[in-house]
PDB file of C-alpha atoms in Angstrom:
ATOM      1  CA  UNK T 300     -29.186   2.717   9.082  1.00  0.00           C
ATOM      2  CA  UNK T 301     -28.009   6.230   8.535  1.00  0.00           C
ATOM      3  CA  UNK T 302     -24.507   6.678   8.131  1.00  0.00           C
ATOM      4  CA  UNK T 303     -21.907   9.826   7.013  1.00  0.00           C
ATOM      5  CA  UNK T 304     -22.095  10.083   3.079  1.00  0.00           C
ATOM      6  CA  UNK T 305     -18.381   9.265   3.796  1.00  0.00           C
ATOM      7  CA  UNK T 306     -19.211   5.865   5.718  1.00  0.00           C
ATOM      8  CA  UNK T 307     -21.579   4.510   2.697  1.00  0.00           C
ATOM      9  CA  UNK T 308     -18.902   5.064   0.306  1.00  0.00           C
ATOM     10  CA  UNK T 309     -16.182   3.204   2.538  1.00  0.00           C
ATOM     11  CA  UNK T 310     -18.712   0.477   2.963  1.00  0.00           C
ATOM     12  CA  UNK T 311     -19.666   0.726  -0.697  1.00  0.00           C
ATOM     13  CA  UNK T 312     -15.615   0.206  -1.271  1.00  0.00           C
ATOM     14  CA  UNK T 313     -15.261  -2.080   0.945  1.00  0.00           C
ATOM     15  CA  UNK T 314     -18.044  -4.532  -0.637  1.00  0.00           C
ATOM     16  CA  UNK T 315     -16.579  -4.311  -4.380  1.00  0.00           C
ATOM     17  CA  UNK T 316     -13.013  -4.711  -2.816  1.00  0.00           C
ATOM     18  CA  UNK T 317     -13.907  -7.942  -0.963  1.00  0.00           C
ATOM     19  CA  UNK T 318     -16.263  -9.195  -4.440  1.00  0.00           C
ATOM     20  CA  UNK T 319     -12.959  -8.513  -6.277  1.00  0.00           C
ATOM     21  CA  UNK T 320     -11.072 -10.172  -4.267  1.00  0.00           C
ATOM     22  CA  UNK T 321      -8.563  -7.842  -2.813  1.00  0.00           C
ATOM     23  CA  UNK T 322      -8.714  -4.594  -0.909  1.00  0.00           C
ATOM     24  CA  UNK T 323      -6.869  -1.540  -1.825  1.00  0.00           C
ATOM     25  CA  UNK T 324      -5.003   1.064  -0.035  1.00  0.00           C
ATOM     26  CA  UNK T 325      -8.340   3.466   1.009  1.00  0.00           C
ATOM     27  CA  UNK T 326      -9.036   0.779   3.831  1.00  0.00           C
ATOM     28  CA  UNK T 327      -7.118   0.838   6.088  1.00  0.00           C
ATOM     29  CA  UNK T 328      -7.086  -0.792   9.984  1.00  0.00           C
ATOM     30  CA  UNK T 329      -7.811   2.590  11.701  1.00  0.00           C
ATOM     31  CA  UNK T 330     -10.676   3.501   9.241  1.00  0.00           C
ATOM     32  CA  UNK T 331     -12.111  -0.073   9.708  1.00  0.00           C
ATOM     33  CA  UNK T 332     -11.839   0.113  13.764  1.00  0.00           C
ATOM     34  CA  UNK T 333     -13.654   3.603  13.375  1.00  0.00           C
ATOM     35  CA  UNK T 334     -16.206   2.502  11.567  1.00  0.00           C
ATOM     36  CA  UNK T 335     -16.661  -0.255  13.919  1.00  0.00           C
ATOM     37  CA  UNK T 336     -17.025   1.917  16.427  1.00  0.00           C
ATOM     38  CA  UNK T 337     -19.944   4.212  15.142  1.00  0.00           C
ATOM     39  CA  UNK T 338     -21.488   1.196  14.366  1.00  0.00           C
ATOM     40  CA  UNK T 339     -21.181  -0.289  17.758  1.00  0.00           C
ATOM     41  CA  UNK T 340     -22.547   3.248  18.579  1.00  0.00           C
ATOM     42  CA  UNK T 341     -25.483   3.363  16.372  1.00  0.00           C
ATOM     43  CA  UNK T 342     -26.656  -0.212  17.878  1.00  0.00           C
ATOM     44  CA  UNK T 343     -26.248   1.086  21.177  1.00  0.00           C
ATOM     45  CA  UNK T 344     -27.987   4.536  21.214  1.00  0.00           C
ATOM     46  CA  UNK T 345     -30.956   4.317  18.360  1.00  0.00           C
ATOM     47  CA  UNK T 346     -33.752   2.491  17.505  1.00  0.00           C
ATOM     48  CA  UNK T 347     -32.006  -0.917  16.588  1.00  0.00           C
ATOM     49  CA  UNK T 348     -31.184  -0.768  20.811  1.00  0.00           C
ATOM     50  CA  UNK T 349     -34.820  -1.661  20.873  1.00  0.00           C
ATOM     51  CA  UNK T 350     -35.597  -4.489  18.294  1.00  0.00           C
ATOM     52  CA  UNK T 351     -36.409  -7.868  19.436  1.00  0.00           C
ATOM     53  CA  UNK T 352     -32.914  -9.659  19.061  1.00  0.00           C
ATOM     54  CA  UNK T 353     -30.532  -6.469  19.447  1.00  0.00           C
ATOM     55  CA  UNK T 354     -26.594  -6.958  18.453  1.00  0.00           C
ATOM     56  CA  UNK T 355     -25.398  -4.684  20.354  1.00  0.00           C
ATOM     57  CA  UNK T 356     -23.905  -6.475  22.908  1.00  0.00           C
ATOM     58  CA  UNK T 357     -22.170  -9.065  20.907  1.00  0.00           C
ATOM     59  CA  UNK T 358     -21.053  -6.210  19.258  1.00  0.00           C
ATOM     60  CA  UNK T 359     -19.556  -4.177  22.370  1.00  0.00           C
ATOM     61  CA  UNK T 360     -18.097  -7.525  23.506  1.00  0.00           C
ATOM     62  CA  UNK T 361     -16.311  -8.299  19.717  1.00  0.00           C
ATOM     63  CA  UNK T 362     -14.901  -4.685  19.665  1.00  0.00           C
ATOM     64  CA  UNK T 363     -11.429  -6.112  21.129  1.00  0.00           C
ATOM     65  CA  UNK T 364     -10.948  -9.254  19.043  1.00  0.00           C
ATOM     66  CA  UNK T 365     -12.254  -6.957  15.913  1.00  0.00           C
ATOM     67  CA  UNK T 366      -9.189  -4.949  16.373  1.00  0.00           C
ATOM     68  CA  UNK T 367      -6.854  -7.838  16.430  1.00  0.00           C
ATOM     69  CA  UNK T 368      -8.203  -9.031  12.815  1.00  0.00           C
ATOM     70  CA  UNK T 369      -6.319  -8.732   9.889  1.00  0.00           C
ATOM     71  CA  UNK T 370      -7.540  -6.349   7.750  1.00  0.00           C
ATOM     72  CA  UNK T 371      -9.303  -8.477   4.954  1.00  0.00           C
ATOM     73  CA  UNK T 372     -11.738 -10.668   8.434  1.00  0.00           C
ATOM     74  CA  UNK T 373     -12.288  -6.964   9.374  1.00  0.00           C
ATOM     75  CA  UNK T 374     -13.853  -6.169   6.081  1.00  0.00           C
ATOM     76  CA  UNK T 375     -16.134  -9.227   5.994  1.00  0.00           C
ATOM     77  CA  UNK T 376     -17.099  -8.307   9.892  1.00  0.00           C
ATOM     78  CA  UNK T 377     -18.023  -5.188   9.294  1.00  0.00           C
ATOM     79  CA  UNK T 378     -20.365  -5.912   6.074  1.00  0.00           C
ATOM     80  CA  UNK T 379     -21.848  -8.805   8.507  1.00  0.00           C
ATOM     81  CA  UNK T 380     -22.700  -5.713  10.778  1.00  0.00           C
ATOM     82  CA  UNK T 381     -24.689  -3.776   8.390  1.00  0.00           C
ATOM     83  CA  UNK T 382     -26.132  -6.481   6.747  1.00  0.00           C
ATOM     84  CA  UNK T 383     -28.188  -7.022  10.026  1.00  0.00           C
ATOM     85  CA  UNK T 384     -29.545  -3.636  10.202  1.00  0.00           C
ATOM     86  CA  UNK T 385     -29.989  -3.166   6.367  1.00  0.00           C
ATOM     87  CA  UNK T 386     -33.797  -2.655   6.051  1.00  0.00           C
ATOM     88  CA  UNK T 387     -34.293  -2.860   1.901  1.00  0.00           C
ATOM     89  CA  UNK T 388     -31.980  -1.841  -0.212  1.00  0.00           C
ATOM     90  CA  UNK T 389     -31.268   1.333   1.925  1.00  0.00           C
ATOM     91  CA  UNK T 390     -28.132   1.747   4.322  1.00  0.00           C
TER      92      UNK T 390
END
């Protein structure tokens, strides 16, 4: 999936942060439900719309319980998300 150089590196941070075992103050609950968003986005209007078993519409209908998640579920969700659309090594 290709994301905003800024994006990789949030994801990047938010991966060691959860492997560590606690998150630090560069994630946040707004930059979390944005990301979520662009990811619901990216499932919607690109190629993974057209894969066998698309997500996007489990994602569209999460996208309100996401943002009641504390912040640490929100982390985990969103690695879940691009963990199905990881191809390789490549993001």
């Amino acid at each position: 999936m290709c994301l905003p150089k800024e994006w990789v590196a949030y994801l990047a941070k938010i991966e060691k942060d959860l492997e560590k075992g606690y998150l630090e103050s560069t994630i946040t609950l707004e930059k979390n439900i944005e990301l979520y968003s662009l990811l619901k986005e990216k499932h919607d209007n690109t190629i993974f719309s057209s894969r066998p078993n698309p997500c996007s519409q489990v994602i569209a209908k999460g996208e309100e319980m996401f943002k009641t998640l504390d912040i640490v579920s929100q982390c985990k969700v969103l690695v879940q998300i691009v963990s199905l659309t990881k191809i390789g090594n490549s993001m």
